[in-house]
Amino acid sequence: MLNYIWAFMILIGVVYGAFTGKMAEVTNAALDSAGDAVSLCITMIGVMALWVGLMEIAQKSGLIAKLTRGIQPFISFLFPRIPKGHPAREYIATNLIANVLGLGWACTPAGLKAMEELAKLEAERGNPEYLPEGGNVKGRKASNEMCTFLILNISSLQLIPVNMIAYRSQYGSVNPAGIIAPAIVATSVSTLAAVVYCKLKRK
């Protein structure tokens, strides 16, 4: 659907430029935007390399393990049916920590592994319809834990919105980090709403 929307917008822009005699401006804007896109990609690669590297250092230093143990009560509160010591708990914790730190790139592998482990857990409970088909991570059915985990990821509490800071810096903001306080407030509210919603739906 999005492909059709973008194609329609591009077509409208080209047609409008042709009818108003501004095709040169349309062409220049397209070329400038392409250059900006490349510059943004290079900037984001640098930011990603920095933060993923810091995440790796934190993991090897044992910091991530300590944080994982620290949020286990929160995981038990949200996922009471996941047994203690189950691999899914560690992957969920790693994913949540990466999300809180704004490391969207680093949290994806842990999120996928968490979903796989949750599917295996349901299969062990005698519900094979939760297992993926053909090796695909996408299962045929989602359990309560899977839905809760997904909603928690969408709400995504962030203490350091790395992506937004990088975007603001790229486009000339005089205070790229000025987004931190509003982002913390907004994502705290969204996460609280997600937790309340999941607990209500579970009942």
Coordinates of C-alpha atoms in Angstrom, one line a residue:
M1 CA 0.0 0.0 0.0
L2 CA 2.8 2.4 0.9
N3 CA 4.4 1.7 -2.5
Y4 CA 1.3 2.9 -4.2
I5 CA 1.1 6.0 -2.0
W6 CA 4.7 7.0 -2.7
A7 CA 4.3 6.3 -6.5
F8 CA 1.1 8.5 -6.5
M9 CA 2.9 11.3 -4.7
I10 CA 5.9 11.2 -7.1
L11 CA 3.6 11.1 -10.1
I12 CA 1.6 14.1 -8.8
G13 CA 4.9 16.1 -8.2
V14 CA 6.1 15.3 -11.7
V15 CA 2.8 16.2 -13.4
Y16 CA 2.5 19.4 -11.4
G17 CA 6.1 20.4 -12.3
A18 CA 5.4 19.7 -16.0
F19 CA 2.2 21.8 -16.0
T20 CA 3.6 24.7 -14.1
G21 CA 6.9 24.8 -16.0
K22 CA 9.0 23.9 -13.0
M23 CA 10.5 20.6 -14.2
A24 CA 14.0 22.0 -13.6
E25 CA 13.2 22.7 -9.9
V26 CA 11.7 19.2 -9.6
T27 CA 14.8 17.6 -11.1
N28 CA 17.1 19.7 -8.9
A29 CA 15.1 18.8 -5.8
A30 CA 15.2 15.1 -6.7
L31 CA 19.0 15.2 -7.1
D32 CA 19.5 17.2 -3.9
S33 CA 17.3 14.8 -2.0
A34 CA 19.3 11.9 -3.3
G35 CA 22.5 13.5 -2.1
D36 CA 20.9 14.2 1.3
A37 CA 19.8 10.6 1.6
V38 CA 23.4 9.4 1.0
S39 CA 24.8 11.8 3.6
L40 CA 22.2 10.8 6.1
C41 CA 23.0 7.1 5.5
I42 CA 26.7 7.7 6.1
T43 CA 25.8 9.7 9.3
M44 CA 23.6 6.9 10.6
I45 CA 26.2 4.2 9.8
G46 CA 28.6 6.1 12.0
V47 CA 26.1 6.5 14.8
M48 CA 25.1 2.9 14.6
A49 CA 28.7 1.7 14.6
L50 CA 29.4 3.8 17.7
W51 CA 26.4 2.7 19.8
V52 CA 26.5 -1.0 18.7
G53 CA 30.2 -1.0 19.6
L54 CA 29.4 0.5 23.1
M55 CA 26.7 -2.2 23.4
E56 CA 29.2 -4.9 22.7
I57 CA 31.6 -3.4 25.2
A58 CA 28.8 -3.3 27.8
Q59 CA 28.0 -6.9 27.1
K60 CA 31.6 -8.1 27.4
S61 CA 32.2 -6.1 30.6
G62 CA 29.2 -7.8 32.3
L63 CA 27.1 -4.6 32.4
I64 CA 24.3 -6.1 30.3
A65 CA 24.2 -9.2 32.4
K66 CA 23.8 -7.1 35.6
L67 CA 21.1 -5.0 33.9
T68 CA 19.4 -8.2 32.8
R69 CA 19.3 -9.5 36.3
G70 CA 18.1 -6.2 37.6
I71 CA 15.0 -6.1 35.4
Q72 CA 14.0 -9.7 36.0
P73 CA 11.3 -8.6 38.5
F74 CA 9.8 -6.4 35.8
I75 CA 9.9 -9.3 33.3
S76 CA 8.2 -11.6 35.8
F77 CA 5.5 -9.0 36.3
L78 CA 4.9 -8.7 32.6
F79 CA 5.5 -12.3 31.6
P80 CA 4.4 -14.4 34.7
R81 CA 4.0 -17.6 32.6
I82 CA 7.6 -17.7 31.4
P83 CA 9.6 -19.9 33.7
K84 CA 12.6 -18.5 35.5
G85 CA 15.8 -19.4 33.8
H86 CA 14.1 -19.8 30.4
P87 CA 16.2 -18.4 27.5
A88 CA 13.3 -16.2 26.4
R89 CA 13.7 -14.1 29.5
E90 CA 17.3 -13.3 28.7
Y91 CA 16.5 -12.3 25.1
I92 CA 13.6 -10.2 26.2
A93 CA 15.7 -8.4 28.8
T94 CA 18.5 -7.7 26.2
N95 CA 16.0 -6.4 23.8
L96 CA 14.3 -4.1 26.3
I97 CA 17.7 -2.7 27.5
A98 CA 18.8 -2.0 23.9
N99 CA 15.5 -0.3 23.3
V100 CA 15.8 1.9 26.4
L101 CA 19.2 2.9 25.3
G102 CA 17.9 3.8 21.9
L103 CA 19.8 1.1 20.1
G104 CA 17.1 -0.1 17.7
W105 CA 19.7 -1.9 15.5
A106 CA 21.1 -3.9 18.4
C107 CA 17.7 -4.9 19.8
T108 CA 16.4 -6.6 16.6
P109 CA 18.4 -9.9 16.8
A110 CA 17.5 -10.3 20.5
G111 CA 13.8 -9.6 19.7
L112 CA 13.8 -12.2 16.9
K113 CA 15.4 -14.8 19.2
A114 CA 12.9 -14.0 22.0
M115 CA 10.0 -14.7 19.6
E116 CA 11.6 -18.0 18.6
E117 CA 12.0 -19.0 22.2
L118 CA 8.4 -18.0 23.1
A119 CA 7.2 -20.1 20.2
K120 CA 9.2 -23.1 21.4
L121 CA 7.8 -22.6 24.9
E122 CA 4.2 -22.8 23.6
A123 CA 5.1 -25.9 21.6
E124 CA 6.5 -27.5 24.8
R125 CA 3.2 -26.7 26.5
G126 CA 1.4 -28.7 23.8
N127 CA 0.5 -25.9 21.4
P128 CA 2.3 -26.6 18.2
E129 CA 0.3 -24.0 16.3
Y130 CA 2.6 -21.4 17.8
L131 CA 5.7 -22.8 16.0
P132 CA 7.0 -21.0 12.9
E133 CA 6.4 -22.6 9.5
G134 CA 9.2 -23.5 7.2
G135 CA 11.9 -22.0 9.4
N136 CA 10.3 -18.6 9.2
V137 CA 10.3 -16.5 12.5
K138 CA 6.7 -15.5 11.8
G139 CA 4.6 -18.1 13.5
R140 CA 1.0 -19.1 12.6
K141 CA -0.3 -17.9 16.0
A142 CA 0.8 -15.4 18.6
S143 CA 0.6 -16.2 22.3
N144 CA -0.2 -13.7 25.1
E145 CA 3.6 -13.4 25.8
M146 CA 4.3 -12.7 22.1
C147 CA 1.7 -10.0 21.9
T148 CA 2.9 -8.4 25.2
F149 CA 6.5 -8.4 24.0
L150 CA 5.5 -6.8 20.6
I151 CA 3.4 -4.1 22.2
L152 CA 6.2 -3.3 24.7
N153 CA 8.6 -2.9 21.7
I154 CA 6.2 -0.6 19.9
S155 CA 5.8 1.6 23.0
S156 CA 9.6 1.5 23.5
L157 CA 10.7 3.6 26.5
Q158 CA 13.9 5.4 25.4
L159 CA 16.3 7.3 27.6
I160 CA 18.6 8.2 24.7
P161 CA 16.7 8.6 21.4
V162 CA 19.9 8.0 19.3
N163 CA 18.1 8.1 15.9
M164 CA 16.3 11.4 16.5
I165 CA 19.5 13.0 17.8
A166 CA 21.4 11.9 14.7
Y167 CA 18.6 13.2 12.4
R168 CA 18.5 16.6 14.1
S169 CA 22.3 16.9 14.0
Q170 CA 22.3 16.0 10.3
Y171 CA 19.7 18.7 9.4
G172 CA 21.4 21.5 11.3
S173 CA 19.7 21.6 14.7
V174 CA 21.5 23.9 17.1
N175 CA 20.6 21.6 20.0
P176 CA 20.3 18.0 18.7
A177 CA 20.0 16.5 22.2
G178 CA 17.2 18.9 23.1
I179 CA 14.8 16.1 22.2
I180 CA 15.9 13.9 25.1
A181 CA 13.6 15.2 27.8
P182 CA 10.4 15.3 25.6
A183 CA 11.3 11.8 24.3
I184 CA 11.6 10.4 27.8
V185 CA 8.2 11.8 28.8
A186 CA 6.5 10.7 25.7
T187 CA 7.9 7.1 25.7
S188 CA 7.3 6.8 29.4
V189 CA 3.7 7.5 28.9
S190 CA 3.4 5.2 25.9
T191 CA 5.2 2.4 27.8
L192 CA 2.9 2.8 30.8
A193 CA -0.1 2.7 28.6
A194 CA 1.2 -0.5 26.9
V195 CA 1.8 -2.2 30.3
V196 CA -1.7 -1.3 31.6
Y197 CA -3.3 -2.4 28.3
C198 CA -1.4 -5.8 28.3
K199 CA -2.4 -6.5 31.9
L200 CA -6.1 -5.6 31.3
K201 CA -6.2 -7.7 28.1
R202 CA -4.6 -10.6 29.9
K203 CA -7.4 -10.5 32.5

